[in-house]
Every structure is written in C-alpha cells, then in structure tokens.
Coordinates of N, CA, C and O and ligand atoms in Angstrom, one line a residue:
X571 N 114.7 82.6 84.1 CA 113.6 82.9 85.0 C 114.1 82.6 86.5 O 114.6 81.6 86.8
X572 N 114.0 83.6 87.3 CA 114.3 83.4 88.7 C 113.4 84.2 89.7 O 112.9 85.2 89.3
X573 N 113.2 83.6 90.8 CA 112.5 84.2 91.9 C 113.4 85.2 92.6 O 114.5 84.7 93.1
X574 N 113.0 86.4 92.8 CA 113.8 87.4 93.5 C 113.5 87.4 95.0 O 112.3 87.1 95.3
X575 N 114.4 87.9 95.8 CA 114.1 88.1 97.2 C 113.3 89.4 97.4 O 113.7 90.4 96.8
X576 N 112.2 89.3 98.1 CA 111.4 90.6 98.4 C 111.9 91.2 99.7 O 111.9 90.5 100.7
X577 N 112.3 92.4 99.6 CA 112.8 93.1 100.9 C 111.5 93.4 101.7 O 110.5 93.7 101.2
X578 N 111.8 93.3 103.1 CA 110.7 93.5 104.0 C 110.9 94.7 104.9 O 112.1 95.0 105.2
X579 N 109.9 95.4 105.2 CA 110.0 96.5 106.1 C 110.6 96.0 107.4 O 110.2 94.9 107.8
X580 N 111.6 96.6 108.1 CA 112.1 98.0 107.8 C 113.3 98.1 107.0 O 114.2 99.0 107.3
X581 N 113.5 97.3 106.0 CA 114.7 97.4 105.2 C 114.8 98.8 104.6 O 113.9 99.3 104.0
X582 N 116.0 99.5 104.9 CA 116.1 100.9 104.5 C 116.1 101.1 103.0 O 115.7 102.2 102.5
X583 N 116.4 100.1 102.2 CA 116.3 100.2 100.7 C 114.9 100.6 100.2 O 114.8 101.2 99.2
X584 N 113.9 100.2 101.0 CA 112.5 100.4 100.6 C 112.2 101.9 100.5 O 111.2 102.3 100.0
X585 N 113.1 102.7 101.1 CA 112.9 104.2 101.1 C 113.6 104.9 99.9 O 113.5 106.1 99.7
X586 N 114.2 104.1 99.0 CA 114.9 104.6 97.9 C 114.0 105.1 96.8 O 113.0 104.5 96.5
X587 N 114.3 106.3 96.3 CA 113.5 106.9 95.2 C 114.2 106.3 93.9 O 115.4 106.6 93.7
X588 N 113.5 105.4 93.2 CA 114.2 104.7 92.1 C 114.5 105.5 90.9 O 113.8 106.5 90.7
X589 N 115.5 105.1 90.2 CA 116.0 105.9 89.0 C 115.2 105.5 87.8 O 114.9 104.3 87.5
X590 N 115.0 106.5 86.9 CA 114.2 106.2 85.7 C 115.1 105.3 84.8 O 116.3 105.3 84.8
X591 N 114.4 104.5 84.0 CA 115.0 103.6 83.1 C 115.2 104.4 81.8 O 114.3 105.0 81.3
X592 N 116.5 104.4 81.3 CA 116.7 105.2 80.1 C 116.6 104.4 78.8 O 116.4 104.9 77.7
X593 N 116.8 103.0 78.9 CA 116.7 102.2 77.7 C 116.0 100.8 78.1 O 116.4 100.2 79.1
X594 N 115.0 100.5 77.3 CA 114.3 99.2 77.6 C 115.1 98.1 76.9 O 114.9 97.8 75.7
X595 N 116.1 97.5 77.5 CA 117.0 96.5 76.9 C 116.7 95.1 77.5 O 115.7 95.0 78.2
X596 N 117.5 94.2 77.1 CA 117.3 92.8 77.5 C 117.3 92.7 79.0 O 116.6 91.8 79.6
X597 N 118.2 93.5 79.7 CA 118.3 93.4 81.1 C 117.0 93.8 81.8 O 116.5 93.2 82.8
X598 N 116.3 94.9 81.2 CA 115.0 95.3 81.8 C 114.0 94.2 81.5 O 113.1 94.0 82.4
X599 N 114.0 93.6 80.3 CA 113.1 92.6 80.0 C 113.2 91.4 81.0 O 112.2 90.8 81.4
X600 N 114.5 91.0 81.3 CA 114.7 89.9 82.2 C 114.2 90.3 83.6 O 113.5 89.5 84.3
X601 N 114.5 91.6 84.0 CA 114.0 92.1 85.3 C 112.4 91.9 85.4 O 111.9 91.4 86.4
X602 N 111.8 92.4 84.3 CA 110.3 92.3 84.3 C 109.8 90.9 84.4 O 108.9 90.6 85.2
X603 N 110.4 90.0 83.7 CA 110.0 88.6 83.8 C 110.3 88.0 85.1 O 109.4 87.2 85.7
X604 N 111.4 88.3 85.7 CA 111.7 87.8 87.1 C 110.7 88.4 88.1 O 110.3 87.7 89.1
X605 N 110.4 89.7 87.9 CA 109.5 90.3 88.9 C 108.1 89.7 88.8 O 107.4 89.5 89.8
X606 N 107.7 89.4 87.6 CA 106.3 88.8 87.4 C 106.3 87.4 88.1 O 105.4 87.1 88.8
X607 N 107.4 86.6 87.8 CA 107.5 85.3 88.4 C 107.5 85.4 90.0 O 106.8 84.6 90.6
X608 N 108.2 86.4 90.5 CA 108.3 86.6 91.9 C 106.9 87.0 92.5 O 106.5 86.5 93.6
X609 N 106.2 87.9 91.8 CA 104.9 88.3 92.2 C 103.9 87.1 92.3 O 103.2 87.0 93.3
X610 N 103.9 86.3 91.3 CA 103.0 85.1 91.3 C 103.4 84.1 92.4 O 102.5 83.6 93.1
X611 N 104.7 83.9 92.6 CA 105.2 83.0 93.6 C 104.8 83.5 95.0 O 104.4 82.7 95.9
X612 N 104.8 84.8 95.2 CA 104.4 85.4 96.5 C 102.9 85.6 96.6 O 102.4 86.1 97.7
X613 N 102.2 85.3 95.6 CA 100.7 85.5 95.6 C 100.3 87.0 95.7 O 99.4 87.3 96.5
X614 N 101.0 87.8 95.0 CA 100.7 89.3 95.0 C 100.0 89.7 93.7 O 100.0 88.9 92.8
X615 N 99.5 90.9 93.7 CA 98.9 91.5 92.5 C 99.7 92.6 92.0 O 99.4 93.2 91.0
X616 N 100.8 93.0 92.7 CA 101.7 94.1 92.2 C 103.0 94.0 92.9 O 103.1 93.5 94.0
X617 N 104.1 94.4 92.2 CA 105.4 94.3 92.7 C 106.2 95.4 92.0 O 106.2 95.5 90.8
X618 N 106.9 96.2 92.8 CA 107.8 97.3 92.3 C 109.3 96.8 92.4 O 109.6 96.0 93.3
X619 N 110.1 97.2 91.5 CA 111.5 96.8 91.5 C 112.2 97.1 92.8 O 113.0 96.3 93.3
X620 N 111.9 98.2 93.4 CA 112.4 98.6 94.7 C 112.3 97.5 95.7 O 113.2 97.3 96.5
X621 N 111.1 96.8 95.7 CA 110.9 95.7 96.6 C 111.8 94.5 96.4 O 112.0 93.7 97.3
X622 N 112.4 94.4 95.2 CA 113.3 93.4 94.9 C 114.8 93.9 95.0 O 115.7 93.2 94.5
X623 N 114.9 95.1 95.6 CA 116.3 95.6 95.8 C 116.9 96.2 94.6 O 118.1 96.4 94.5
X624 N 116.1 96.5 93.5 CA 116.6 97.0 92.3 C 116.2 98.5 92.1 O 115.0 98.8 92.2
X625 N 117.2 99.3 91.9 CA 117.0 100.8 91.8 C 116.6 101.2 90.4 O 117.3 102.0 89.8
X626 N 115.4 100.8 90.0 CA 114.9 101.2 88.6 C 113.4 101.3 88.7 O 112.7 100.6 89.5
X627 N 112.9 102.3 87.9 CA 111.4 102.6 87.9 C 110.7 101.6 87.1 O 110.3 101.9 85.9
X628 N 110.5 100.4 87.6 CA 109.8 99.3 86.9 C 108.8 98.7 87.9 O 109.1 98.5 89.1
X629 N 107.6 98.4 87.5 CA 106.6 97.7 88.3 C 105.8 96.7 87.4 O 105.7 96.9 86.2
X630 N 105.4 95.6 88.1 CA 104.5 94.7 87.4 C 103.2 94.6 88.2 O 103.2 94.7 89.5
X631 N 102.1 94.4 87.5 CA 100.8 94.3 88.2 C 100.0 93.2 87.5 O 100.1 93.1 86.2
X632 N 99.2 92.5 88.2 CA 98.2 91.6 87.6 C 97.0 91.7 88.5 O 96.8 90.9 89.5
X633 N 96.1 92.7 88.3 CA 95.0 93.0 89.2 C 93.7 92.4 88.6 O 93.4 92.6 87.4
X634 N 93.1 91.5 89.4 CA 91.8 90.9 88.8 C 90.8 91.9 88.5 O 90.6 92.9 89.2
X635 N 90.1 91.7 87.4 CA 89.0 92.6 87.0 C 87.7 91.8 87.4 O 87.5 90.7 87.0
X636 N 86.8 92.5 88.2 CA 85.6 91.8 88.6 C 86.0 90.7 89.6 O 86.9 90.9 90.4
X637 N 85.4 89.5 89.5 CA 85.6 88.5 90.5 C 86.4 87.3 90.0 O 86.9 86.5 90.8
X638 N 86.5 87.1 88.7 CA 87.3 86.0 88.2 C 88.7 86.3 88.0 O 89.1 87.3 87.3
X639 N 89.6 85.6 88.7 CA 91.0 85.8 88.6 C 91.7 84.7 87.8 O 91.7 83.6 88.2
X640 N 92.2 85.1 86.6 CA 93.0 84.1 85.9 C 94.4 84.7 85.8 O 94.7 85.8 85.3
X641 N 95.4 84.0 86.4 CA 96.8 84.4 86.5 C 97.3 84.8 85.1 O 97.1 84.1 84.1
X642 N 97.8 86.0 85.0 CA 98.4 86.4 83.7 C 97.5 87.2 82.8 O 97.9 87.9 81.9
X643 N 96.2 87.1 83.1 CA 95.2 87.8 82.3 C 95.3 89.3 82.2 O 95.2 89.8 81.1
X644 N 95.7 89.9 83.3 CA 95.8 91.4 83.3 C 97.2 91.8 83.6 O 97.4 92.9 84.2
X645 N 98.2 90.9 83.3 CA 99.6 91.2 83.6 C 100.1 92.4 82.8 O 99.9 92.4 81.6
X646 N 100.6 93.4 83.5 CA 101.2 94.5 82.8 C 102.5 94.9 83.5 O 102.6 94.9 84.7
X647 N 103.5 95.3 82.7 CA 104.7 95.9 83.2 C 104.8 97.3 82.9 O 104.5 97.7 81.7
X648 N 105.1 98.2 83.8 CA 105.2 99.6 83.6 C 106.6 100.1 83.9 O 107.2 99.8 84.9
X649 N 107.1 100.8 82.9 CA 108.5 101.4 83.0 C 108.3 102.9 83.1 O 107.5 103.5 82.4
X650 N 109.0 103.5 84.1 CA 108.9 105.0 84.4 C 107.4 105.4 84.5 O 107.0 106.4 83.9
X651 N 106.6 104.7 85.3 CA 105.2 105.2 85.4 C 105.0 106.5 86.1 O 105.8 106.8 87.0
X652 N 104.1 107.3 85.7 CA 103.8 108.6 86.3 C 102.3 108.8 86.3 O 101.6 108.6 85.3
X653 N 101.8 109.3 87.4 CA 100.4 109.7 87.6 C 100.3 111.1 87.0 O 100.8 112.0 87.5
X654 N 99.6 111.2 85.8 CA 99.5 112.5 85.2 C 98.1 113.1 85.4 O 98.0 114.3 85.1
X655 N 97.1 112.4 86.0 CA 95.9 113.0 86.4 C 95.2 112.1 87.4 O 95.5 110.9 87.5
X656 N 94.4 112.7 88.3 CA 93.7 112.0 89.3 C 92.4 112.6 89.7 O 92.3 113.8 89.4
X657 N 91.5 111.8 90.2 CA 90.2 112.4 90.6 C 89.6 111.6 91.8 O 90.0 110.4 92.0
X658 N 88.8 112.3 92.6 CA 88.1 111.6 93.6 C 89.0 111.2 94.8 O 90.2 111.4 94.8
X659 N 88.3 110.7 95.8 CA 89.0 110.2 97.0 C 88.3 109.0 97.5 O 87.1 108.9 97.5
X660 N 89.1 108.0 97.9 CA 88.5 106.7 98.4 C 89.5 106.1 99.4 O 90.5 106.6 99.6
X661 N 89.0 105.1 100.1 CA 89.8 104.4 101.1 C 89.8 102.9 100.7 O 88.8 102.4 100.2
X662 N 91.0 102.3 100.9 CA 91.0 100.8 100.6 C 91.9 100.2 101.6 O 93.0 100.7 102.0
X663 N 91.5 99.0 102.0 CA 92.3 98.2 103.0 C 93.5 97.5 102.3 O 93.3 96.5 101.6
X664 N 94.7 98.1 102.4 CA 95.8 97.6 101.6 C 96.7 96.7 102.4 O 96.9 96.8 103.6
X665 N 97.4 95.9 101.6 CA 98.5 95.1 102.1 C 99.7 95.3 101.2 O 99.6 96.0 100.3
X666 N 100.8 94.6 101.5 CA 102.0 94.8 100.7 C 102.9 93.6 101.0 O 103.0 93.1 102.1
X667 N 103.5 93.1 99.9 CA 104.4 91.9 100.0 C 105.6 92.3 100.9 O 106.3 91.4 101.4
X668 N 105.9 93.6 101.0 CA 107.1 94.0 101.9 C 106.6 94.3 103.3 O 107.5 94.6 104.2
X669 N 105.3 94.1 103.6 CA 104.8 94.3 105.0 C 103.9 93.1 105.2 O 102.7 93.3 105.4
X670 N 104.4 91.8 105.1 CA 103.5 90.7 105.0 C 102.7 90.5 106.3 O 103.2 90.7 107.4
X671 N 101.4 90.2 106.2 CA 100.6 89.9 107.3 C 99.9 91.1 107.9 O 99.2 90.9 108.9
X672 N 100.1 92.2 107.4 CA 99.5 93.5 107.9 C 98.7 94.2 106.9 O 99.1 94.2 105.7
X673 N 97.6 94.8 107.3 CA 96.8 95.6 106.3 C 96.4 96.9 107.1 O 96.4 96.9 108.3
X674 N 96.1 97.9 106.3 CA 95.5 99.1 106.9 C 94.8 99.9 105.8 O 95.1 99.7 104.6
X675 N 93.8 100.6 106.3 CA 93.0 101.4 105.4 C 93.8 102.7 104.9 O 94.2 103.4 105.8
X676 N 93.9 102.8 103.6 CA 94.7 104.0 103.1 C 93.8 104.8 102.2 O 93.0 104.3 101.5
X677 N 94.0 106.1 102.3 CA 93.3 107.1 101.5 C 94.0 107.2 100.2 O 95.2 107.4 100.1
X678 N 93.2 107.1 99.1 CA 93.8 107.1 97.7 C 92.9 107.9 96.8 O 91.7 108.2 97.1
X679 N 93.4 108.2 95.6 CA 92.5 108.8 94.6 C 91.6 107.6 94.0 O 92.1 106.5 93.9
X680 N 90.4 108.0 93.6 CA 89.5 107.0 93.1 C 89.9 106.6 91.7 O 89.8 105.5 91.3
X681 N 90.2 107.6 90.9 CA 90.6 107.4 89.5 C 92.0 108.0 89.2 O 92.4 109.1 89.8
X682 N 92.8 107.3 88.4 CA 94.1 107.9 88.0 C 94.3 107.7 86.5 O 93.8 106.7 85.9
X683 N 95.1 108.5 85.9 CA 95.6 108.3 84.6 C 97.1 108.2 84.7 O 97.8 109.0 85.3
X684 N 97.7 107.1 84.3 CA 99.1 106.8 84.4 C 99.7 106.7 83.0 O 99.2 106.0 82.1
X685 N 100.8 107.4 82.9 CA 101.6 107.4 81.7 C 102.8 106.5 82.0 O 103.4 106.6 83.0
X686 N 103.2 105.7 81.0 CA 104.4 104.8 81.2 C 104.9 104.3 79.9 O 104.3 104.6 78.8
X687 N 105.9 103.4 79.9 CA 106.4 102.7 78.8 C 106.2 101.3 79.1 O 106.4 100.8 80.2
X688 N 105.7 100.5 78.1 CA 105.5 99.1 78.3 C 106.8 98.3 77.9 O 107.7 98.9 77.4
X689 N 106.7 97.0 78.1 CA 107.9 96.1 77.8 C 108.3 96.1 76.3 O 109.4 95.8 76.0
X690 N 107.4 96.5 75.4 CA 107.6 96.6 74.0 C 108.0 98.0 73.6 O 108.0 98.3 72.4
X691 N 108.3 98.8 74.6 CA 108.8 100.2 74.4 C 107.7 101.2 73.8 O 108.0 102.2 73.4
X692 N 106.4 100.8 73.9 CA 105.3 101.7 73.5 C 105.1 102.7 74.7 O 105.1 102.3 75.8
X693 N 104.8 103.9 74.3 CA 104.3 104.9 75.3 C 102.8 104.5 75.5 O 102.0 104.5 74.5
X694 N 102.4 104.3 76.8 CA 101.0 104.0 77.0 C 100.4 104.9 78.1 O 101.2 105.6 78.8
X695 N 99.1 105.0 78.0 CA 98.4 105.8 79.0 C 97.2 104.9 79.5 O 96.5 104.4 78.7
X696 N 97.2 104.8 80.8 CA 96.2 103.9 81.4 C 95.2 104.7 82.2 O 95.7 105.5 83.1
X697 N 93.9 104.6 81.9 CA 92.9 105.2 82.8 C 92.4 104.1 83.6 O 91.9 103.1 83.1
X698 N 92.5 104.3 85.0 CA 92.1 103.3 85.9 C 91.2 103.8 87.0 O 91.3 104.9 87.4
X699 N 90.3 102.9 87.4 CA 89.5 103.1 88.7 C 89.5 101.8 89.4 O 90.1 100.8 89.0
X700 N 88.7 101.8 90.5 CA 88.6 100.5 91.3 C 90.0 100.1 91.9 O 90.9 100.9 92.1
X701 N 90.1 98.7 92.0 CA 91.3 98.2 92.6 C 92.5 98.5 91.8 O 93.6 98.7 92.3
X702 N 92.4 98.5 90.5 CA 93.5 98.8 89.6 C 94.1 100.1 89.9 O 95.3 100.3 89.9
X703 N 93.2 101.1 90.1 CA 93.7 102.5 90.4 C 94.5 102.5 91.7 O 95.5 103.2 91.9
X704 N 94.0 101.8 92.7 CA 94.7 101.7 94.0 C 96.0 101.1 93.8 O 97.0 101.6 94.3
X705 N 96.1 99.9 93.1 CA 97.3 99.2 92.9 C 98.4 100.1 92.2 O 99.5 100.1 92.5
X706 N 97.9 100.8 91.2 CA 98.9 101.7 90.5 C 99.5 102.8 91.4 O 100.7 103.0 91.4
X707 N 98.6 103.4 92.3 CA 99.1 104.4 93.2 C 100.1 103.7 94.2 O 101.1 104.3 94.5
X708 N 99.8 102.5 94.6 CA 100.6 101.8 95.6 C 102.0 101.5 95.0 O 103.0 101.7 95.7
X709 N 102.0 101.1 93.7 CA 103.3 100.7 93.1 C 104.1 102.0 92.8 O 105.4 101.9 92.9
X710 N 103.5 103.0 92.3 CA 104.2 104.3 92.0 C 104.8 104.8 93.4 O 106.0 105.3 93.4
X711 N 104.1 104.7 94.4 CA 104.6 105.0 95.8 C 105.9 104.3 96.1 O 106.9 104.9 96.5
X712 N 105.9 102.9 95.8 CA 107.1 102.1 96.1 C 108.3 102.7 95.3 O 109.4 102.8 95.9
X713 N 108.1 103.1 94.1 CA 109.2 103.7 93.3 C 109.7 105.0 93.8 O 110.8 105.5 93.4
X714 N 108.8 105.7 94.6 CA 109.2 106.9 95.3 C 109.7 106.7 96.7 O 109.8 107.6 97.5
X715 N 109.8 105.4 97.1 CA 110.3 105.1 98.4 C 109.3 105.2 99.5 O 109.6 105.4 100.7
X716 N 108.0 105.1 99.1 CA 106.9 105.2 100.1 C 106.1 103.9 100.3 O 105.7 103.3 99.3
X717 N 105.9 103.5 101.5 CA 105.1 102.3 101.8 C 103.7 102.8 102.2 O 103.5 103.9 102.7
X718 N 102.7 101.8 102.2 CA 101.4 102.2 102.5 C 101.3 102.7 104.0 O 100.5 103.6 104.3
X719 N 102.2 102.2 104.8 CA 102.1 102.6 106.3 C 102.6 104.0 106.4 O 102.2 104.7 107.4
X720 N 103.4 104.5 105.5 CA 103.8 105.9 105.5 C 102.6 106.9 105.2 O 102.7 108.1 105.5
X721 N 101.5 106.4 104.7 CA 100.3 107.2 104.3 C 99.3 107.2 105.4 O 98.2 107.8 105.3
X722 N 99.6 106.5 106.5 CA 98.6 106.5 107.7 C 98.9 107.7 108.6 O 99.9 108.4 108.5
X723 N 97.9 108.1 109.4 CA 98.1 109.1 110.4 C 99.3 108.7 111.3 O 99.6 107.5 111.4
X724 N 99.9 109.6 112.0 CA 101.1 109.3 112.8 C 100.7 108.3 113.9 O 101.4 107.3 114.1
X725 N 99.5 108.5 114.4 CA 99.0 107.5 115.5 C 98.9 106.1 114.9 O 99.4 105.2 115.5
X726 N 98.2 106.0 113.8 CA 98.0 104.6 113.2 C 99.3 104.0 112.8 O 99.5 102.8 112.9
X727 N 100.1 104.9 112.2 CA 101.5 104.4 111.7 C 102.3 103.9 112.9 O 102.9 102.8 112.8
X728 N 102.3 104.6 114.0 CA 103.1 104.2 115.2 C 102.5 102.9 115.7 O 103.3 102.0 116.1
X729 N 101.2 102.7 115.7 CA 100.6 101.5 116.2 C 101.0 100.3 115.3 O 101.5 99.3 115.8
X730 N 100.9 100.5 114.0 CA 101.2 99.3 113.1 C 102.7 99.0 113.1 O 103.1 97.9 113.1
X731 N 103.5 100.1 113.2 CA 105.0 99.8 113.3 C 105.4 99.0 114.5 O 106.2 98.2 114.5
X732 N 104.7 99.4 115.6 CA 105.0 98.6 116.9 C 104.5 97.2 116.8 O 105.3 96.2 117.2
X733 N 103.4 96.9 116.1 CA 102.9 95.6 115.9 C 103.9 94.8 115.0 O 104.1 93.6 115.3
X734 N 104.4 95.4 114.0 CA 105.3 94.7 113.0 C 106.6 94.4 113.8 O 107.1 93.3 113.7
X735 N 107.1 95.3 114.6 CA 108.3 95.1 115.3 C 108.2 93.9 116.3 O 109.0 93.1 116.3
X736 N 107.0 93.8 117.0 CA 106.7 92.7 117.9 C 106.7 91.4 117.1 O 107.2 90.4 117.5
X737 N 106.0 91.4 115.9 CA 105.9 90.2 115.1 C 107.3 89.7 114.7 O 107.6 88.5 114.7
X738 N 108.2 90.7 114.3 CA 109.5 90.3 113.9 C 110.3 89.7 115.0 O 111.0 88.7 114.9
X739 N 110.2 90.3 116.2 CA 110.8 89.8 117.4 C 110.4 88.4 117.7 O 111.2 87.5 118.0
X740 N 109.1 88.2 117.6 CA 108.5 86.8 117.9 C 109.0 85.8 116.9 O 109.3 84.7 117.3
X741 N 109.1 86.2 115.6 CA 109.6 85.3 114.6 C 111.1 84.9 114.9 O 111.4 83.7 114.8
X742 N 111.9 85.9 115.4 CA 113.3 85.6 115.7 C 113.4 84.6 116.9 O 114.2 83.7 116.9
X743 N 112.5 84.7 117.9 CA 112.5 83.8 119.0 C 112.2 82.4 118.6 O 112.7 81.4 119.2
X744 N 111.3 82.3 117.6 CA 110.9 80.9 117.1 C 112.1 80.2 116.5 O 112.1 78.9 116.5
X745 N 113.1 80.9 116.0 CA 114.2 80.2 115.4 C 115.2 79.5 116.4 O 115.3 79.9 117.5
Ligands
QAP1444 C1 99.7 96.2 96.2 O1 99.9 94.1 97.2 C2 98.2 96.5 96.4 O2 100.3 90.7 103.6 C3 100.0 94.7 96.0 O3 100.5 88.1 103.6 C4 97.7 96.7 97.7 O4 100.1 92.1 96.2 C5 97.4 96.6 95.3 C6 100.2 90.1 100.0 C7 96.4 97.0 97.9 C8 96.1 96.9 95.5 C9 95.6 97.1 96.8 C10 100.2 90.8 101.2 C11 100.3 88.7 100.0 C12 100.1 90.8 98.7 C13 100.3 90.1 102.4 C14 100.0 92.7 97.2 C15 100.4 88.7 102.4 C16 100.4 88.0 101.2 C17 100.0 92.1 98.6
CO1445 CO1 103.6 97.0 98.2

C-alpha cells in the first residue's frame, strides 16, 4: 500500500487521454488499492489514474449517499469506464484534487449510465444520478484529459486560471 503523488494543474500530463486497460492483473489491482488509499489520504471522493501520473483508464470513487459518510461504504473502482447513456442537465459546484482550493459551477448531465469493468473483472453497468452522476462524469473527463476548469466558459476559465497562477506564485514566495 502506498500513497501516490497527485499531479496538480497546470501539469501537462493531466491533458493525457488515458489508454484502455487490456487485462485486470495484479498490477491493476495494486494501482486500484494505492489510488483508493491516496484518495482517502487527500480527503477526496474520486480519483482518476491520470491524476496519479498513470496512463491507464482506471478511476476510484467513494461518493457519500445522502448525508451519512462512512469511509469505504461506497468505494468502487472502475476500469475502462464509458458513459453509454445520459439525460437531463444540471449544475454543480465542483472541486478537484488536482486543482486544490478552487471550485466552480460546472454544467453536467443529471443522470448517466456508465459501463465499466470492476476489480473482480465483472462487466458492470451503473445507473447514477445526484452527486454520484457528477462524480462519474468528472472522473471519465480526467481519463480523457479534461479538467472541470476546461468545461467553463472562456471568460470564467481565464479568471480561474489567473487566480490559480497567482496562488501558485504566492506559494512559491512563501518558501
Ligand atoms: C471529483 O473531487 C468530484 O479543492 C472528486 O482542497 C468533484 O474529491 C466529484 C478536494 C465534484 C463530485 C463533485 C478538493 C479536496 C476534493 C479540494 C474531489 C480540496 C480538497 C475533490
Ligand atoms: Co478531479
């Protein structure tokens, strides 16, 4: 078990379109367990392999259902996830472990159906709505090299990018 380094915007690797996993072997299982450990350590509810610098279509999520959050209760690993159906339109104030300290309202589908392989090599289909549906779209985006800030209007994206740049400059001055 190890904690992985989470890449932060503007790391260019975050733009990588990740490669499909062809075999769920021990290496993938280790990656999944390290990603879950890293997600909990960072207090996140979702993490894509791309964020850990790994070029594979793997994501882990643990999205609270309702208001009670028990760590691990809703943990799921998705291999080669694909959105095969969607409906509705909604907005959600999103954050990201690769863009720490910043949030923005992002337009998303209200409901999604995601097809994937789980860690036990089963083909699964997940019908989701609410926060889970948002999280699934956010993680599939990461595997396609897309960050939530890329989904903002050019004006809002430029504003948030400038704020992030300033925050990074200030961090460097503190050292
Ligand atoms: C993706 O995001 C997501 O800025 C997971 O300081 C986003 O776990 C799913 C986090 C929106 C559903 C809705 C962000 C933690 C965690 C931060 C995360 C921070 C500390 C983000
Ligand atoms: Co993210």
